[in-house]
Coordinates of C-alpha atoms and ligand atoms in Angstrom, one line a residue:
M28 CA 20.5 -26.2 18.2
S29 CA 21.0 -25.8 21.9
K30 CA 24.7 -25.3 21.2
I31 CA 23.9 -22.3 19.0
I32 CA 21.6 -20.9 21.6
D33 CA 24.2 -21.3 24.4
K34 CA 26.8 -19.6 22.3
I35 CA 24.4 -16.7 21.6
K36 CA 23.7 -16.4 25.3
S37 CA 27.4 -16.5 26.2
K38 CA 28.2 -13.6 23.9
A39 CA 25.7 -11.0 25.2
H40 CA 25.3 -9.7 28.8
D41 CA 22.5 -11.2 30.9
I42 CA 22.2 -7.9 32.8
D43 CA 22.0 -4.6 31.1
P44 CA 25.5 -3.0 31.3
C45 CA 24.1 0.5 30.6
T46 CA 22.2 0.9 33.9
L47 CA 23.5 1.5 37.4
S48 CA 20.3 0.3 38.9
N49 CA 19.5 -3.0 40.6
Y50 CA 16.5 -3.5 38.4
T51 CA 16.6 -7.3 38.5
K52 CA 15.6 -7.3 42.2
F53 CA 12.2 -5.6 41.7
Q54 CA 9.0 -6.0 39.9
V55 CA 7.4 -2.6 39.0
E56 CA 3.6 -2.8 39.4
C57 CA 2.8 0.7 38.2
T58 CA 4.4 4.1 38.0
E59 CA 2.9 7.6 38.3
L60 CA 4.8 10.4 36.9
Q61 CA 4.0 14.1 37.2
L62 CA 5.9 16.8 35.3
K63 CA 5.4 20.5 35.6
V64 CA 6.8 22.6 32.8
L65 CA 8.5 25.9 33.8
F66 CA 9.2 27.6 30.5
D67 CA 10.9 30.6 32.1
E68 CA 13.4 28.6 34.1
K69 CA 13.7 25.9 31.3
I70 CA 13.3 23.1 33.8
L71 CA 10.7 20.5 34.8
Q72 CA 9.6 20.0 38.3
G73 CA 8.6 16.4 38.9
K74 CA 7.2 13.8 41.2
V75 CA 7.4 10.1 40.6
L76 CA 5.7 7.3 42.5
F77 CA 6.8 3.7 41.9
N78 CA 4.9 0.8 43.2
L79 CA 7.5 -2.0 43.6
I80 CA 7.6 -5.6 44.7
R81 CA 10.9 -6.8 46.1
K82 CA 11.8 -10.2 44.6
E83 CA 14.4 -11.2 47.3
N84 CA 14.1 -10.6 51.0
S85 CA 17.8 -10.0 51.4
I86 CA 17.7 -6.9 49.3
N87 CA 17.7 -3.8 51.4
E88 CA 18.0 -1.0 49.0
V89 CA 16.5 0.3 45.7
V90 CA 19.1 1.7 43.3
L91 CA 17.8 3.9 40.6
D92 CA 19.5 5.6 37.6
S93 CA 19.7 9.4 37.7
K94 CA 21.9 11.9 35.9
Y95 CA 22.0 15.6 36.2
L96 CA 18.9 15.6 38.4
K97 CA 18.3 17.6 41.5
I98 CA 16.6 15.3 44.0
D99 CA 14.4 17.2 46.5
S100 CA 12.9 14.5 48.7
V101 CA 12.3 10.8 49.0
K102 CA 9.5 8.9 50.7
V103 CA 9.2 5.2 51.3
N104 CA 5.7 4.0 52.1
N105 CA 4.7 7.6 52.9
E106 CA 7.6 8.3 55.3
K107 CA 10.5 10.5 54.6
A108 CA 13.5 8.4 53.7
K109 CA 17.2 8.8 53.6
Y110 CA 18.9 8.6 50.3
E111 CA 22.3 8.7 48.8
I112 CA 23.5 10.1 45.4
A113 CA 26.7 8.4 44.3
K114 CA 29.6 10.2 42.6
E115 CA 28.9 10.6 38.9
V116 CA 30.2 7.8 36.6
P117 CA 31.0 9.0 33.1
I118 CA 28.1 8.3 30.6
Y119 CA 25.9 6.4 33.1
G120 CA 25.3 9.1 35.7
S121 CA 24.8 9.0 39.5
A122 CA 23.1 6.0 41.1
L123 CA 20.4 7.0 43.6
T124 CA 20.3 4.6 46.5
I125 CA 17.3 4.3 48.9
P126 CA 17.2 1.9 51.8
I127 CA 14.1 -0.3 52.1
K128 CA 12.8 -2.9 54.5
S129 CA 9.5 -4.4 53.2
N130 CA 8.5 -6.4 50.2
K131 CA 5.8 -4.0 49.0
I132 CA 7.3 -0.5 48.4
Q133 CA 5.7 2.8 47.5
L134 CA 8.6 5.0 46.5
E135 CA 7.9 8.6 46.0
I136 CA 10.6 11.0 44.7
E137 CA 10.4 14.8 44.2
F138 CA 13.0 16.2 41.8
E139 CA 13.9 18.8 39.2
T140 CA 15.7 18.6 35.9
T141 CA 18.7 20.8 35.4
S142 CA 20.1 22.7 32.5
K143 CA 22.3 19.7 31.7
C144 CA 19.3 17.4 31.1
S145 CA 20.0 15.7 27.8
A146 CA 16.4 14.4 27.3
I147 CA 14.6 17.8 26.9
Q148 CA 14.9 20.8 24.8
F149 CA 13.3 24.2 25.4
I150 CA 13.2 26.3 22.3
Q151 CA 11.3 29.1 20.6
G152 CA 8.6 27.5 18.4
D153 CA 6.8 29.4 15.6
T154 CA 4.0 30.5 17.9
G155 CA 5.4 30.4 21.4
P156 CA 7.7 28.4 23.6
F157 CA 8.2 24.7 22.7
L158 CA 9.3 21.9 25.0
F159 CA 9.9 18.3 23.9
S160 CA 11.7 15.3 25.2
Q161 CA 13.5 12.3 23.7
C162 CA 14.9 9.6 26.0
E163 CA 16.1 6.8 23.8
A164 CA 18.5 5.2 24.6
I165 CA 19.6 6.2 28.1
H166 CA 18.5 9.8 28.5
A167 CA 15.4 9.0 30.7
R168 CA 17.6 9.1 33.7
T169 CA 18.2 12.8 33.1
L170 CA 14.4 13.4 33.0
F171 CA 13.3 11.4 36.1
P172 CA 15.0 8.9 38.5
C173 CA 14.1 5.4 37.2
F174 CA 15.2 1.9 36.3
D175 CA 16.6 3.2 33.1
T176 CA 16.8 -0.1 31.1
P177 CA 14.5 -1.5 28.4
A178 CA 14.4 -4.7 30.4
V179 CA 12.0 -3.1 32.9
K180 CA 8.4 -2.2 31.8
S181 CA 5.7 -0.6 33.7
I182 CA 2.2 0.7 33.2
Y183 CA 1.9 4.4 33.9
K184 CA -0.3 7.2 34.9
F185 CA 1.1 10.5 33.6
I186 CA 0.2 14.1 34.7
G187 CA 1.6 17.0 32.7
I188 CA 1.2 20.6 34.1
S189 CA 1.7 23.5 31.8
N190 CA 0.1 26.7 30.6
L191 CA 0.4 25.3 27.0
P192 CA -1.1 22.0 25.7
V193 CA 0.7 18.9 26.8
T194 CA 1.1 15.4 25.3
M195 CA 2.7 12.5 27.1
S196 CA 3.1 8.8 26.3
G197 CA -0.4 7.6 26.9
I198 CA -4.1 7.9 26.1
P199 CA -5.5 11.4 27.0
R200 CA -8.3 11.4 29.6
E201 CA -11.6 12.9 28.5
F202 CA -11.5 15.7 31.0
N203 CA -8.1 17.2 30.0
K204 CA -8.6 20.9 30.4
G205 CA -7.1 23.9 32.1
E206 CA -3.4 23.4 32.9
V207 CA -3.5 19.8 34.1
Y208 CA -3.3 17.0 31.5
H209 CA -3.8 13.3 32.4
F210 CA -2.7 10.3 30.3
D211 CA -3.1 6.6 31.0
Q212 CA -0.7 4.0 29.7
P213 CA -2.3 0.6 30.3
I214 CA 0.3 -1.3 28.3
P215 CA 3.6 -1.8 30.1
I216 CA 6.3 0.4 28.5
P217 CA 10.1 0.9 29.1
S218 CA 11.6 4.2 30.4
Y219 CA 12.9 5.3 27.1
L220 CA 9.3 5.6 25.8
V221 CA 8.4 8.1 28.5
S222 CA 8.0 11.5 26.9
I223 CA 6.5 15.0 27.3
T224 CA 5.8 17.8 24.8
S225 CA 4.3 21.1 25.6
A226 CA 3.8 23.9 23.0
N227 CA 1.0 25.8 21.3
L228 CA -0.1 22.7 19.6
Q229 CA -3.2 22.5 17.3
K230 CA -4.7 19.3 16.1
L231 CA -6.5 18.0 12.9
S232 CA -7.8 14.6 12.0
I233 CA -5.8 12.4 9.6
G234 CA -7.8 9.2 10.0
P235 CA -10.5 7.5 12.1
R236 CA -8.0 6.7 14.9
S237 CA -5.4 9.4 14.2
D238 CA -4.9 13.1 14.6
V239 CA -1.9 15.2 13.7
Y240 CA -0.5 17.7 16.2
A241 CA 1.6 20.7 15.2
E242 CA 1.9 24.4 15.6
E243 CA -0.4 26.6 13.6
P244 CA 1.7 27.5 10.5
L245 CA 2.3 23.9 9.6
I246 CA -0.8 22.0 10.8
T247 CA -2.8 22.0 7.5
K248 CA 0.3 21.0 5.5
C249 CA 0.7 18.1 8.0
Q250 CA -2.8 17.0 7.5
F251 CA -2.4 17.1 3.7
E252 CA 0.9 15.1 4.0
F253 CA -0.6 12.2 6.1
E254 CA -4.3 12.0 5.8
L255 CA -4.3 9.9 2.6
D256 CA -2.2 7.1 3.9
M257 CA -2.5 7.0 7.7
E258 CA -5.4 4.5 8.0
N259 CA -4.1 2.4 5.1
F260 CA -0.8 2.1 6.9
L261 CA -2.6 1.0 10.1
K262 CA -4.7 -1.6 8.3
I263 CA -1.8 -3.0 6.4
A264 CA 0.3 -3.3 9.5
E265 CA -2.6 -5.0 11.4
N266 CA -2.9 -7.6 8.6
L267 CA 0.8 -8.2 8.7
V268 CA 1.1 -8.6 12.5
F269 CA -2.1 -8.3 14.5
D270 CA -4.6 -5.7 15.8
Y271 CA -3.2 -2.3 16.8
E272 CA -3.4 -2.4 20.6
W273 CA -2.7 1.2 21.6
G274 CA -6.1 2.7 20.7
V275 CA -5.1 5.8 18.9
F276 CA -2.1 6.6 16.7
N277 CA -1.3 10.3 16.5
A278 CA 1.4 12.1 14.6
L279 CA 3.2 14.8 16.6
V280 CA 5.2 17.0 14.3
L281 CA 7.9 18.8 16.3
C282 CA 10.1 21.8 15.5
L283 CA 13.0 22.0 13.1
S284 CA 15.7 21.3 15.7
Y285 CA 14.2 17.9 16.4
P286 CA 17.3 15.6 16.1
Y287 CA 15.6 12.5 14.6
G288 CA 13.4 11.6 11.7
G289 CA 10.9 10.2 14.1
M290 CA 10.5 8.5 17.5
E291 CA 8.0 5.9 18.3
I292 CA 6.4 7.5 21.4
P293 CA 3.2 5.4 22.1
Q294 CA 0.0 7.2 21.0
Y295 CA 2.0 10.3 19.9
S296 CA 4.7 9.4 17.4
Q297 CA 7.2 12.2 17.1
L298 CA 8.1 13.3 13.6
T299 CA 10.5 15.8 12.2
P300 CA 8.9 18.7 10.2
T301 CA 11.3 17.9 7.4
L302 CA 8.8 15.2 6.4
I303 CA 6.3 17.9 5.4
C304 CA 7.5 18.5 1.9
G305 CA 4.1 18.8 0.2
D306 CA 4.4 15.7 -2.0
R307 CA 4.0 12.8 0.5
S308 CA 7.4 11.6 -0.5
Q309 CA 8.8 10.9 3.0
L310 CA 6.0 8.8 4.4
K311 CA 8.2 5.9 5.1
V312 CA 9.2 7.5 8.3
L313 CA 5.6 7.5 9.4
A314 CA 5.3 3.9 8.4
H315 CA 8.5 3.2 10.4
E316 CA 7.3 4.8 13.6
L317 CA 3.9 3.0 13.2
A318 CA 5.6 -0.3 12.8
H319 CA 7.4 0.3 16.1
S320 CA 4.0 -0.1 17.8
W321 CA 4.7 -3.8 17.5
S322 CA 8.5 -4.0 17.2
G323 CA 9.9 -2.0 20.0
N324 CA 6.9 -0.9 21.9
L325 CA 5.0 -4.2 22.4
V326 CA 8.1 -6.4 22.0
T327 CA 11.1 -4.5 23.3
N328 CA 14.9 -5.1 23.1
E329 CA 15.9 -6.3 26.5
T330 CA 19.2 -4.3 26.5
W331 CA 20.7 -1.9 24.0
E332 CA 23.0 -4.7 22.9
H333 CA 20.0 -6.2 21.1
F334 CA 18.9 -2.9 19.5
W335 CA 18.7 -4.6 16.1
L336 CA 15.6 -6.4 17.4
N337 CA 13.9 -3.0 17.7
E338 CA 15.1 -1.4 14.5
G339 CA 15.8 -4.3 12.2
W340 CA 12.3 -5.7 12.7
T341 CA 10.9 -2.2 12.3
V342 CA 12.6 -1.6 9.0
Y343 CA 11.4 -5.1 7.9
L344 CA 7.7 -4.2 8.7
E345 CA 8.2 -0.7 7.3
R346 CA 9.3 -2.1 3.9
R347 CA 6.4 -4.6 3.9
I348 CA 4.0 -1.7 4.5
I349 CA 5.6 0.5 1.7
G350 CA 5.4 -2.5 -0.7
E351 CA 1.7 -3.0 0.1
I352 CA 0.9 0.7 -0.3
A353 CA 2.6 0.6 -3.7
K354 CA 0.3 -2.3 -4.7
L355 CA -2.7 -0.2 -3.6
K356 CA -1.5 2.8 -5.6
A357 CA -0.8 0.6 -8.7
K358 CA -4.5 -0.6 -8.5
E359 CA -5.9 2.9 -7.9
R360 CA -4.0 4.6 -10.6
G361 CA -4.6 1.8 -13.0
L362 CA -0.9 1.6 -13.8
N363 CA 0.0 -0.7 -16.6
V364 CA 1.7 -3.1 -14.2
D365 CA 0.7 -6.1 -12.2
P366 CA 0.1 -4.6 -8.7
E367 CA 1.6 -7.7 -7.0
I368 CA 4.8 -7.5 -9.1
Y369 CA 5.0 -3.7 -8.7
G370 CA 4.6 -3.9 -4.9
E371 CA 7.5 -6.3 -4.6
E372 CA 9.6 -4.2 -7.0
V373 CA 9.1 -1.2 -4.8
R374 CA 10.1 -3.2 -1.7
Q375 CA 13.2 -4.5 -3.5
F376 CA 14.1 -1.0 -4.6
N377 CA 14.0 0.2 -1.0
M378 CA 16.2 -2.8 -0.1
I379 CA 18.8 -1.6 -2.6
N380 CA 19.0 1.8 -0.9
G381 CA 19.3 -0.1 2.4
W382 CA 22.0 -2.3 1.1
N383 CA 24.0 0.7 -0.2
S384 CA 23.9 2.4 3.2
L385 CA 24.9 -0.9 4.9
V386 CA 28.0 -1.1 2.6
E387 CA 28.8 2.5 3.3
T388 CA 28.5 2.0 7.1
C389 CA 30.5 -1.2 7.2
S390 CA 33.4 0.5 5.5
N391 CA 33.5 3.6 7.6
F392 CA 32.1 2.7 11.1
N393 CA 33.8 1.3 14.2
P394 CA 33.9 -2.5 13.4
D395 CA 32.8 -3.4 16.9
F396 CA 29.5 -1.7 16.1
T397 CA 29.1 -3.3 12.7
K398 CA 28.2 -6.5 14.5
L399 CA 24.5 -7.2 15.0
V400 CA 24.8 -8.0 18.7
W401 CA 27.0 -5.5 20.7
N402 CA 29.0 -5.4 23.8
L403 CA 28.1 -2.1 25.4
K404 CA 29.9 -2.4 28.8
G405 CA 31.2 1.0 29.7
K406 CA 30.0 2.4 26.4
D407 CA 27.5 5.1 25.4
P408 CA 24.8 3.6 23.2
D409 CA 24.5 6.9 21.3
D410 CA 28.1 6.1 20.0
S411 CA 27.0 2.8 18.7
F412 CA 24.2 4.3 16.7
S413 CA 24.4 3.8 12.9
K414 CA 22.5 2.2 10.1
I415 CA 23.8 -1.3 11.2
P416 CA 21.0 -2.3 13.5
Y417 CA 18.5 -1.1 10.9
E418 CA 20.0 -2.5 7.7
K419 CA 22.0 -5.5 8.9
G420 CA 19.1 -6.3 11.1
F421 CA 16.8 -6.0 8.1
F422 CA 18.9 -8.1 5.9
F423 CA 19.2 -10.8 8.5
L424 CA 15.4 -11.0 8.7
Y425 CA 15.2 -10.9 4.9
H426 CA 17.7 -13.7 4.7
L427 CA 15.5 -15.8 7.0
E428 CA 12.5 -14.9 5.0
V429 CA 14.1 -16.2 1.8
K430 CA 15.8 -19.2 3.4
L431 CA 12.6 -20.4 5.1
G432 CA 10.7 -20.4 1.8
G433 CA 9.4 -16.8 1.1
L434 CA 6.6 -14.7 2.4
N435 CA 4.0 -17.5 2.7
E436 CA 6.3 -19.4 5.1
F437 CA 7.6 -16.4 7.0
D438 CA 4.4 -14.4 7.5
P439 CA 2.9 -16.8 10.2
F440 CA 6.2 -16.5 12.1
I441 CA 5.8 -12.7 12.3
K442 CA 2.5 -13.1 14.0
Y443 CA 3.7 -15.8 16.3
Y444 CA 6.9 -14.0 17.4
F445 CA 5.1 -10.7 18.2
K446 CA 2.2 -12.5 20.1
K447 CA 4.7 -14.6 22.1
F448 CA 6.7 -11.6 23.4
R449 CA 4.2 -8.8 23.5
Y450 CA 4.3 -6.8 26.8
Q451 CA 7.8 -8.2 27.4
S452 CA 11.4 -7.4 26.6
T453 CA 13.4 -10.0 24.7
N454 CA 16.8 -10.8 23.3
T455 CA 18.6 -12.4 20.4
A456 CA 18.9 -15.9 21.9
K457 CA 15.2 -16.0 22.6
F458 CA 14.5 -14.8 19.0
V459 CA 16.6 -17.7 17.6
E460 CA 15.0 -20.1 20.0
T461 CA 11.6 -19.1 18.8
L462 CA 12.5 -19.7 15.2
Y463 CA 13.5 -23.3 16.1
E464 CA 10.3 -23.7 18.1
F465 CA 8.1 -22.4 15.2
Y466 CA 9.7 -24.4 12.4
P467 CA 10.2 -27.9 13.8
N468 CA 10.2 -29.2 10.2
K469 CA 12.8 -26.8 9.0
R470 CA 15.6 -27.6 11.4
E471 CA 18.0 -28.4 8.6
I472 CA 17.5 -25.0 7.0
L473 CA 17.9 -23.3 10.3
D474 CA 21.1 -25.3 11.1
S475 CA 22.5 -24.1 7.7
I476 CA 22.3 -20.5 8.7
D477 CA 25.7 -19.0 9.7
W478 CA 24.4 -17.5 13.0
D479 CA 27.9 -16.7 14.1
K480 CA 28.7 -14.6 11.1
W481 CA 25.3 -12.8 11.1
L482 CA 25.2 -12.1 14.8
F483 CA 28.8 -11.7 16.0
E484 CA 31.1 -10.8 13.1
S485 CA 31.8 -7.3 11.9
G486 CA 31.3 -6.2 8.4
L487 CA 29.0 -7.1 5.4
P488 CA 27.0 -10.2 5.1
E489 CA 26.8 -11.9 1.7
E490 CA 25.1 -9.7 -0.9
P491 CA 21.5 -10.8 -1.5
K492 CA 20.1 -11.0 -5.0
L493 CA 17.7 -8.1 -5.4
D494 CA 15.3 -7.1 -8.1
K495 CA 16.8 -4.1 -9.9
T496 CA 13.9 -3.1 -12.1
L497 CA 13.4 0.3 -10.6
A498 CA 17.0 0.9 -9.8
N499 CA 18.1 0.2 -13.4
Q500 CA 16.3 3.3 -14.6
V501 CA 18.6 5.2 -12.3
Y502 CA 21.7 3.2 -13.1
S503 CA 21.4 3.7 -16.8
L504 CA 21.6 7.5 -16.3
V505 CA 24.5 7.0 -13.9
D506 CA 26.2 4.9 -16.6
K507 CA 25.7 7.7 -19.1
W508 CA 27.4 10.2 -16.8
V509 CA 30.3 7.8 -16.2
E510 CA 30.8 7.5 -19.9
F511 CA 30.2 11.1 -21.0
Y512 CA 31.0 13.2 -17.9
Y513 CA 33.2 15.5 -20.0
Q514 CA 30.2 16.4 -22.2
P515 CA 27.7 17.9 -19.8
E516 CA 25.7 19.4 -22.7
L517 CA 24.3 15.8 -23.2
F518 CA 22.4 16.1 -19.9
N519 CA 19.4 18.1 -18.7
E520 CA 16.4 18.2 -16.5
S521 CA 14.4 15.7 -18.7
D522 CA 16.8 13.0 -17.6
I523 CA 15.3 13.0 -14.2
E524 CA 11.7 14.2 -14.6
N525 CA 10.2 10.8 -14.3
F526 CA 12.1 9.8 -11.2
E527 CA 10.3 9.2 -8.0
V528 CA 12.0 11.1 -5.1
E529 CA 13.6 7.8 -3.9
Q530 CA 15.1 7.3 -7.3
S531 CA 16.6 10.8 -7.3
I532 CA 18.2 10.0 -4.0
L533 CA 19.7 6.8 -5.3
F534 CA 20.8 8.7 -8.5
L535 CA 22.7 11.4 -6.5
E536 CA 24.2 8.9 -4.0
T537 CA 25.4 6.6 -6.8
L538 CA 26.8 9.6 -8.7
I539 CA 28.8 10.7 -5.6
E540 CA 30.2 7.1 -5.4
K541 CA 31.1 6.9 -9.1
F542 CA 32.7 10.4 -9.2
K543 CA 35.3 9.2 -6.6
N544 CA 37.0 7.2 -9.4
L545 CA 36.7 9.8 -12.2
E546 CA 38.8 12.9 -12.7
I547 CA 35.8 15.1 -13.1
S548 CA 36.6 18.7 -13.5
P549 CA 35.1 21.1 -10.9
N550 CA 34.0 23.3 -13.7
I551 CA 31.7 20.6 -14.9
I552 CA 30.3 20.2 -11.4
K553 CA 29.7 23.9 -11.2
Q554 CA 27.3 23.6 -14.2
F555 CA 25.2 21.1 -12.3
P556 CA 22.8 23.7 -10.8
K557 CA 21.9 24.6 -14.4
I558 CA 21.7 21.0 -15.6
Y559 CA 19.3 19.9 -12.9
P560 CA 17.7 23.1 -11.5
S561 CA 14.9 21.1 -9.8
Y562 CA 17.5 19.5 -7.5
H563 CA 19.1 22.9 -6.8
K564 CA 15.7 24.3 -5.8
S565 CA 14.5 21.3 -3.9
L566 CA 13.2 21.6 -0.3
N567 CA 13.3 17.9 0.3
G568 CA 16.0 17.4 3.0
E569 CA 17.2 14.1 1.4
I570 CA 17.8 15.9 -1.9
V571 CA 19.3 19.0 -0.3
S572 CA 21.7 16.7 1.6
A573 CA 22.8 14.5 -1.3
W574 CA 22.9 17.4 -3.8
N575 CA 25.1 19.6 -1.7
D576 CA 27.4 16.6 -0.9
L577 CA 27.9 16.2 -4.7
L578 CA 28.5 19.9 -5.4
I579 CA 30.7 20.7 -2.5
T580 CA 32.7 17.5 -2.5
Y581 CA 33.6 17.8 -6.2
G582 CA 33.0 21.4 -7.2
D583 CA 36.1 23.0 -5.6
Y584 CA 33.9 25.8 -4.2
E585 CA 35.2 28.5 -1.9
S586 CA 33.6 29.4 1.4
A587 CA 32.4 32.6 -0.1
D588 CA 30.5 30.9 -2.9
D589 CA 26.7 31.0 -2.8
V590 CA 26.4 27.2 -2.9
V591 CA 28.5 26.9 0.3
I592 CA 26.9 29.9 2.0
N593 CA 23.4 28.5 1.3
F594 CA 24.2 25.0 2.5
A595 CA 25.9 26.3 5.6
S596 CA 22.9 28.4 6.5
W597 CA 20.6 25.5 5.7
L598 CA 22.5 23.5 8.3
G599 CA 21.4 26.1 10.9
T600 CA 17.7 25.5 10.0
V601 CA 17.4 21.7 10.4
G602 CA 18.4 19.7 13.5
R603 CA 17.8 16.3 12.1
M604 CA 21.1 14.5 12.7
K605 CA 20.7 12.4 9.5
Y606 CA 21.3 15.7 7.6
V607 CA 23.3 17.7 10.1
R608 CA 26.2 15.2 10.9
P609 CA 27.0 14.3 7.3
G610 CA 26.5 18.0 6.4
Y611 CA 29.4 19.1 8.5
K612 CA 31.5 16.3 7.2
V613 CA 30.9 17.6 3.7
L614 CA 32.1 21.1 4.8
V615 CA 35.2 19.5 6.3
K616 CA 35.9 17.6 3.1
G617 CA 35.0 20.3 0.6
I618 CA 36.2 23.4 2.4
S619 CA 38.1 22.9 5.6
K620 CA 37.7 21.7 9.2
D621 CA 38.1 25.3 10.5
Y622 CA 35.3 26.4 8.3
A623 CA 33.0 23.6 9.5
I624 CA 33.8 24.4 13.1
A625 CA 33.0 28.1 12.5
V626 CA 29.7 27.3 10.9
F627 CA 28.9 24.9 13.8
Q628 CA 29.7 27.6 16.4
K629 CA 27.2 29.9 14.7
H630 CA 24.4 27.3 14.8
K631 CA 25.1 25.3 17.9
D632 CA 22.5 26.9 20.2
F633 CA 19.8 25.9 17.7
Y634 CA 20.7 22.2 18.0
H635 CA 19.3 19.7 20.4
P636 CA 21.9 18.7 23.1
I637 CA 22.2 15.2 21.6
C638 CA 22.9 16.5 18.2
R639 CA 25.3 19.2 19.5
T640 CA 27.3 16.5 21.4
M641 CA 27.5 14.2 18.3
V642 CA 28.6 17.0 15.9
M643 CA 31.2 18.1 18.5
K644 CA 32.5 14.5 18.6
D645 CA 32.5 14.3 14.8
L646 CA 34.5 17.6 14.5
G647 CA 36.8 16.7 17.4
I648 CA 35.8 19.7 19.5
N649 CA 35.5 19.3 23.3
Ligands
LIG710 N1 13.8 4.9 17.5 C1 14.3 5.6 16.4 C2 15.0 6.9 16.8 C3 16.1 6.8 17.8 C4 17.0 5.8 17.7 C5 16.2 7.7 18.8 C6 18.1 5.7 18.6 C7 17.2 7.6 19.7 C8 18.2 6.6 19.6 C9 13.3 5.8 15.4 O1 12.3 4.9 15.2 C10 14.0 5.8 14.0 O2 14.6 4.8 13.7 N2 14.0 6.9 13.3 C11 14.6 7.0 12.0 C12 13.5 6.9 11.0 C13 13.9 6.1 9.7 C14 14.7 4.9 9.9 C15 12.8 5.9 8.8 C16 15.3 8.4 11.9 O3 15.2 9.1 12.9 O4 15.9 8.7 10.9
LIG711 ZN1 13.1 3.1 14.4

C-alpha cells in the first residue's frame, strides 16, 4: 500500500505550480476584502487586509499573486511599506513582493482592477448595469492580490460598495442597507471562491433556507423552476454526506453572457439563465452546484492538478441526488415502477450520457489532460478544462463503489472522507490513503485496483456495465433511423413525444455519431425540421446545440440559409461555453472557418473574457 501512495506522491507536485506566491510560508488567520463597484469606469476599487502568521523566522518577504492589477499602496502593521511588482510571467501574472520583519503581520493593500481583469464582467443587464465575477481556477489574482492557490484557505469578512444590490461569498449581515453590504464567511474558503455580483437584483423564496436572486424579468420564472426541488435536494444531500454547514443556499441567476452552467460560490451559487426553460429539465446543474458545498467548498482540491477531486466527487454526489429525486417522483406520481429500481435506472441513464462524453473527450482532447492527475507546471488550468475531471473522476469513484461492494459499503466512506478533510484542502494521495484507512478488511480489493491506469494514464478506462433500460428506448429509435434513413416518411414527432429531455439529448447525440458512418443525403437532413418540429422550436440550450449540430453538420446548408442564420444569431445570445465553443466548431465544420470567425467577430463583445479567449484559441485567432 505505501508503495502505491509513494508513487502517487511522486507523480504530482507538492507545491502548487500555478501560483507565484510563497504561500507555504504563512498561515492566513483571516482576510477582510472590500470592493467598491464603479459602473461608469468599469473597475473595482479595493482594499484587502490579511492577518498572517509567519511559519519560519528566516522568511523576510510575503510574495502574493497579482495580475493586471493597479497597486496603490501597501501597509505592513499599519506602516507604509515598500513593495515590488515583478515583470509579468505569461499565464501566472506579476508577483507582488513585500518585505516583512515580524511573525504576526497585518498586511493592507489598496488596489484597483484594470480593463484586462479576467475575473469580472461589466455588462448591460435587462434592467440596468450588471457586474459579476468568476475566479476559478486562477483568475482571483486579477481581482485582488492574494495567495491564489486552493491550498490556502481563509475565513473572510467582505464589504461590497455599490449603488445597486451586492452579493459576495458569505452570509449577509442583518443590517445590509444603503450602499454598503457586509458578508461574513466563517468557514475557511480558497481564493477562487471569492466573488462579487452587483446588479438590479430581486429576490424570491425557493425554500426554507433558499432564495433565488435575479433581475426582474426572470425572477418569477426562476422561482417556478427551482422551488419544487430546492429543499429536497438539500435534504437528500444532507442524508448522503452530513448537515449543510453554510446556513443558507441561494441561487443567483446571472445574465446570458455568463460563461458556465454554474459556479459553486458559497451561499450564492451562480447559475446560467439557460437553466430557466420552464420545465425544470435542467435542474441537475443546481444539484451539482449544491453538491459542491461538500466536495470543493468544504473539502477542496489542494492544487488544480487534483481538480478531479472537486468535480468527480461533485458529479458523483449530483447523480446520487438526481437518482433519489427520481425515486421521490416515482412515489409521488404513483408510476407503475418500483421507486428503488427506477431511481437507480435514472442514475444509470445519467452515467451513460457521462460515459459517452468521456469517450468523445478521450478521442479528441490533448492526451496529457485525459489523465486524472495532471502536471500543470507552466500551464494554464483553463486549457486543461474538459469533461475528464468530471467523468473520468466520476467513473473512478463509481468503480470504487462497485468494487468495494455497492452502495451499502461505499456510503459510510463518503461521510468519513468529507468529515476527515472538511475545512481543509486535500490531494489524490491522501484520498487513496483514506480508502486504505477506512477499509482495513478490504485491502485485497484495494490492492487489485489499477491505480496507475486510473490516475496517471491517458485515455479511457475499462467500460463499466451500465443498466440501459432508459437508454434502450432511445437506441431503438436510433436503430430505426440507421436502418431506414432513406425513408424519412417513416418518422415523425410521435417517435419522440414520450422522451424526457435527457433522452432527447441522448437521441440527438447518438444520431450525430451514427450518421458519421452513413451516406445520408443532405436533402433528408433538410426535412428534419418538419419531421421533429418540437426540436426545431425548442428553447432548451442542450437541444438547440445538439439539433443544430445535426442539421448543420450533415445538411449541407449555405451561410444564407435560415437554419444557419438563426443558429449564428443564437450564438450571440448565450455566453455559456458549453454551447458557444462547440457551436463555432459546428460552423467551421458545416460552413467554413472564415464564416465562423466572421460570426465570432460580430458577437465577441457580448462574451465574457474567458469565453472570448477560449473561442479565439479554438478558432486560431490571436
Ligand atoms: N466549478 C465549475 C465551474 C468551473 C470549472 C468554473 C472550472 C471555472 C473553471 C462548476 O461547478 C461546474 O462544474 N459547472 C458545470 C455544471 C455541470 C457539470 C452540471 C458547467 O458549468 O457546465
Ligand atoms: Zn462543478
